[in-house]
Structures are given as C-alpha cells and as structure tokens.
mmCIF file of C-alpha atoms and ligand atoms in Angstrom:
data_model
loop_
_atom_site.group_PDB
_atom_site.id
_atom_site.type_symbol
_atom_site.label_atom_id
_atom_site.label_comp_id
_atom_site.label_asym_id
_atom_site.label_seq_id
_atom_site.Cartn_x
_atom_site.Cartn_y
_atom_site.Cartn_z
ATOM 1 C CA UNK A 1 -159.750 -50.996 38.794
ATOM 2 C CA UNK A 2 -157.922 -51.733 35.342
ATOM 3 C CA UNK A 3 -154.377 -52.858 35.207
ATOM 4 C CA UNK A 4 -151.856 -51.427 33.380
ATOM 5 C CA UNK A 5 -152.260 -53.622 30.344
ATOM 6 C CA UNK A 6 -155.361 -54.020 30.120
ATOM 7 C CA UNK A 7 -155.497 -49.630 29.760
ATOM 8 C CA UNK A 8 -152.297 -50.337 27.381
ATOM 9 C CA UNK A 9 -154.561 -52.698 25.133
ATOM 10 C CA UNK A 10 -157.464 -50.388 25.371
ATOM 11 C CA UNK A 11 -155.955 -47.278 24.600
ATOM 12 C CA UNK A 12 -152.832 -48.802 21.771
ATOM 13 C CA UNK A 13 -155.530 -51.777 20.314
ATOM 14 C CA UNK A 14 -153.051 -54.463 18.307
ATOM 15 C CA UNK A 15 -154.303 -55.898 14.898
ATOM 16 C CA UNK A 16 -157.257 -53.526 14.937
ATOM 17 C CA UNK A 17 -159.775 -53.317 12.413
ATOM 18 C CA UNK A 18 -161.064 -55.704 9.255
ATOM 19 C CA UNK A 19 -158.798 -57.467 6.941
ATOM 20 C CA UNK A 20 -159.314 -57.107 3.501
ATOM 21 C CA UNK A 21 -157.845 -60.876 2.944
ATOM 22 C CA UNK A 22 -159.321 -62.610 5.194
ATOM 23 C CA UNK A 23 -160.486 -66.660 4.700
ATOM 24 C CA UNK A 24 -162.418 -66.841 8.376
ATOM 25 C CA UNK A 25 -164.726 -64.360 10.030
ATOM 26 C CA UNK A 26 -166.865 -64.360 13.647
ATOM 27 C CA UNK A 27 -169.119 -62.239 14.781
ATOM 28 C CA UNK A 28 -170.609 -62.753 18.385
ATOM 29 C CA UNK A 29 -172.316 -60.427 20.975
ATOM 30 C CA UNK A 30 -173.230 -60.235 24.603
ATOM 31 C CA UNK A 31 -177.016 -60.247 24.692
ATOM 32 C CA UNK A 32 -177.325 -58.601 27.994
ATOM 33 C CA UNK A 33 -174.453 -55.555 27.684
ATOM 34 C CA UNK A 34 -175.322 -55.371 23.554
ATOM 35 C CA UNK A 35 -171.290 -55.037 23.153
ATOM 36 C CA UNK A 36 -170.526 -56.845 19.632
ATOM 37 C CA UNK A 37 -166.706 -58.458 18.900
ATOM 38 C CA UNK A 38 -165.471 -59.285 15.050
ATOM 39 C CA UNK A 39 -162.645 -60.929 14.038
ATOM 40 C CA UNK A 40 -161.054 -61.577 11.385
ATOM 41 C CA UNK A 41 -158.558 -64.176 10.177
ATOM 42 C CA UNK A 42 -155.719 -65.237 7.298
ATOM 43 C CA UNK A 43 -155.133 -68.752 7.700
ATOM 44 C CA UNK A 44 -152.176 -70.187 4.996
ATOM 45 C CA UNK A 45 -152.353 -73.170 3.620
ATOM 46 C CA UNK A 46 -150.377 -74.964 6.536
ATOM 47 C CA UNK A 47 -153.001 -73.930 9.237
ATOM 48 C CA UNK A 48 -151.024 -71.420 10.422
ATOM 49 C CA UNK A 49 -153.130 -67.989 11.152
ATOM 50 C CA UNK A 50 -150.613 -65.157 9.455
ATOM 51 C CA UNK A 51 -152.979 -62.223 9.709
ATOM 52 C CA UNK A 52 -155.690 -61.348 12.551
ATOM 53 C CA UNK A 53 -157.778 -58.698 12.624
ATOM 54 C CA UNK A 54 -160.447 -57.406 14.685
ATOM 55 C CA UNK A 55 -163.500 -54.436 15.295
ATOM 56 C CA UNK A 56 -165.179 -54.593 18.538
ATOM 57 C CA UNK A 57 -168.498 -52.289 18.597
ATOM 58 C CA UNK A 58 -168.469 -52.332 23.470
ATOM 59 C CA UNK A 59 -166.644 -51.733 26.419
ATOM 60 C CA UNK A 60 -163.354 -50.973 27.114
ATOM 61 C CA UNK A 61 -162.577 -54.118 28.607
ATOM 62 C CA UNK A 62 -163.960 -55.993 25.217
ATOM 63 C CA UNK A 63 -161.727 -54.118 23.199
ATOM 64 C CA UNK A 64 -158.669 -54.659 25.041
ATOM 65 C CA UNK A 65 -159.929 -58.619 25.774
ATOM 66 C CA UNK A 66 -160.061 -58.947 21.484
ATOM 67 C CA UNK A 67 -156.680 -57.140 21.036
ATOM 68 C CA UNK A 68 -155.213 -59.360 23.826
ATOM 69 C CA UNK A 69 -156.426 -62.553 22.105
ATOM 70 C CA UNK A 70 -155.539 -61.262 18.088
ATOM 71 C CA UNK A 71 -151.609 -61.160 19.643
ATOM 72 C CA UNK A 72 -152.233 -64.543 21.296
ATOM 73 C CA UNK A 73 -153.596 -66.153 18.134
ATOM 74 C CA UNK A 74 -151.439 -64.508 15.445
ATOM 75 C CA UNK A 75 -148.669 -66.995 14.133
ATOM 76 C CA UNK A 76 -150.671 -70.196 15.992
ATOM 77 C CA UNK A 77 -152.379 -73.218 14.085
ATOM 78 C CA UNK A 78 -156.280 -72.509 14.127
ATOM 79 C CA UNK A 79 -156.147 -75.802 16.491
ATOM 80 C CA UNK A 80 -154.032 -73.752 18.876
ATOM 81 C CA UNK A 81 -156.183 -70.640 18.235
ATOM 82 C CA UNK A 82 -159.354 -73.078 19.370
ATOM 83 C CA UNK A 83 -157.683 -74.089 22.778
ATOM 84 C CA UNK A 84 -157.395 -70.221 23.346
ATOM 85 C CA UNK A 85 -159.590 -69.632 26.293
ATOM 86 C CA UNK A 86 -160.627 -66.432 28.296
ATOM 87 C CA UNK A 87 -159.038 -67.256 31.434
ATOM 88 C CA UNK A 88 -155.726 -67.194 29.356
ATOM 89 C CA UNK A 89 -156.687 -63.827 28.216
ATOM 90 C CA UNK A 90 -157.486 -62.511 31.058
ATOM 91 C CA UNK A 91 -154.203 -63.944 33.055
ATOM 92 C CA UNK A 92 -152.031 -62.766 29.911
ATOM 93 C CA UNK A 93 -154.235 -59.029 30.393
ATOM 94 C CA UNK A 94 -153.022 -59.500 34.598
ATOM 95 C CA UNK A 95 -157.062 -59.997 35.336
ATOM 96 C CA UNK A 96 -160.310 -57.885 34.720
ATOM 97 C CA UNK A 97 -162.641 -56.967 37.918
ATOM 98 C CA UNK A 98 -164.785 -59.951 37.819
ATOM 99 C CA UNK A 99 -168.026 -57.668 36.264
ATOM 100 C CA UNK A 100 -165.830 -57.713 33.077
ATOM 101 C CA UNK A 101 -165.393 -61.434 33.235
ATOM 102 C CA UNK A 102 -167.812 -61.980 30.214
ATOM 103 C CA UNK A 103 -166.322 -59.338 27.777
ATOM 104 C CA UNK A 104 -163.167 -61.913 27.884
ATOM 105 C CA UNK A 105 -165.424 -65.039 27.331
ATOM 106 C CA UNK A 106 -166.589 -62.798 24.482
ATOM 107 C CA UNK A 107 -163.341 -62.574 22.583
ATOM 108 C CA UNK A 108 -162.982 -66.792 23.258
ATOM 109 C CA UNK A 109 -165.749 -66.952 21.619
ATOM 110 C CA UNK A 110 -165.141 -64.355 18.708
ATOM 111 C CA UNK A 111 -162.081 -66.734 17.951
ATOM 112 C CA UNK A 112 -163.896 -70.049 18.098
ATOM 113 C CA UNK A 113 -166.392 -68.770 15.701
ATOM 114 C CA UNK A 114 -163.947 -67.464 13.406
ATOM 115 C CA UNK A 115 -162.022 -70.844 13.259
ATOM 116 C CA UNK A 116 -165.685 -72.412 12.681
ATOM 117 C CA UNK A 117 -165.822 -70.154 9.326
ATOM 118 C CA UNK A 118 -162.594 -71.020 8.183
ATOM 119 C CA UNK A 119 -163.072 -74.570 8.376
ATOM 120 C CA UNK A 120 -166.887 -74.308 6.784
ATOM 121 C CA UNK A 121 -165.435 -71.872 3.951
ATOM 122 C CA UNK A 122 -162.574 -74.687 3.243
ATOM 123 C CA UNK A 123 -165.222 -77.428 3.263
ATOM 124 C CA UNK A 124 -167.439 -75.061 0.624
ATOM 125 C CA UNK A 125 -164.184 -74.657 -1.301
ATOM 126 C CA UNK A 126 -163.343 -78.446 -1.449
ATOM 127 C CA UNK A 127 -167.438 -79.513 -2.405
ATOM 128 C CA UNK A 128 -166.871 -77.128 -5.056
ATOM 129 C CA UNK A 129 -163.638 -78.184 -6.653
HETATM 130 FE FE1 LIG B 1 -170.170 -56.456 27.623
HETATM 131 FE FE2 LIG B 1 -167.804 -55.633 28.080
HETATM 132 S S1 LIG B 1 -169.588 -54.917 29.053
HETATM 133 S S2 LIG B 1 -168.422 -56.974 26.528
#
C-alpha cells in the first residue's frame, strides 16, 4: 500500500521536531481525520530558509508527507518554499493511495502558513523599528 519511501520517511522522520530559533511558525489541521501538522522555520536575512523543523500530532502518511516537504524546503527562498505543492510531495514520496491524498495537501499547507508568519512577524518587526 505504502512505498518504500514513504515507510523510510515515516519510520527515519528528517528535521523532526520544534526549533528553538525559529522566525516563522504554521499550524494547520484536517478537520475531518483531526491529524494536526507544525512547522517550523529559520529564514536568514537573504530569504533563504536555513533551518526547518516540524511535529505532526496524525497519520503515518502526514508524518512522512511533513518530513518529505521540511527536505524539499530546507536551503530554498520562502518564495520557492510557497510554490511547494502536494503533488510535488507526493511524486518526490513515489505517490500515497489516493485516501491519503489530503495528509499531503496538509503539509502544503503547513508550509504556506509558515511562510505567512514569517512575512507578518517581519512586517511587525519593521512597524516597530
Ligand atoms: Fe488525516 Fe493523514 S489521515 S492527515
């Protein structure tokens, strides 16, 4: 049912867990399985995301859909990280049976929403300067 990397990413999770430096956060669930994705980011002062981190309280498939997506994001601009979308995920995971479809759209979104901090937390920083 599960290929091989998506059991790899599942079972060895990459960039798991918070980071204590982080600049941009998202949190987003699934209303209808109650799974719940974090993630965490270090964005440098050129854009560039040098740290990702992320906790993911659901499914097997979430968990390896959010590790998949920290290695895809890690070193990119946060406009890169934006154009990240779950289809990549899933094609760079080698699919998902389609019932697990949503946990990847869940990580998309996880990243999106994490960019969307950064960018409100530098606005913040800038009003208050
Ligand atoms: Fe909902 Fe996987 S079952 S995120």
């Amino acid at each position: 049912m599960y290929t091989e990397k998506v059991l790899d990413h599942f079972q060895n999770p990459r960039n798991m867990g918070e980071l204590e430096d982080y600049n941009g956060m998202g949190m987003v669930g699934n209303a209808k399985c109650g799974d719940i994705m974090q993630m965490f980011i270090k964005v440098n002062d050129d854009g560039i995301i040098e740290d990702v981190g992320f906790k993911t309280f659901g499914c097997g498939a979430a968990v390896a859909t959010s590790s998949m997506a920290t290695e895809m994001i890690k070193g990119k601009s946060v406009d890169e990280a934006l154009k990240l979308s779950n289809a990549a995920v899933v094609e760079a995971l080698e699919g998902l049976p389609p019932v697990k479809i949503h946990c990847s759209v869940l990580a998309e979104e996880a990243v999106k929403a994490a960019v969307e901090d950064y960018h409100k937390r530098k606005e913040q920083e800038e009003q208050n300067k």
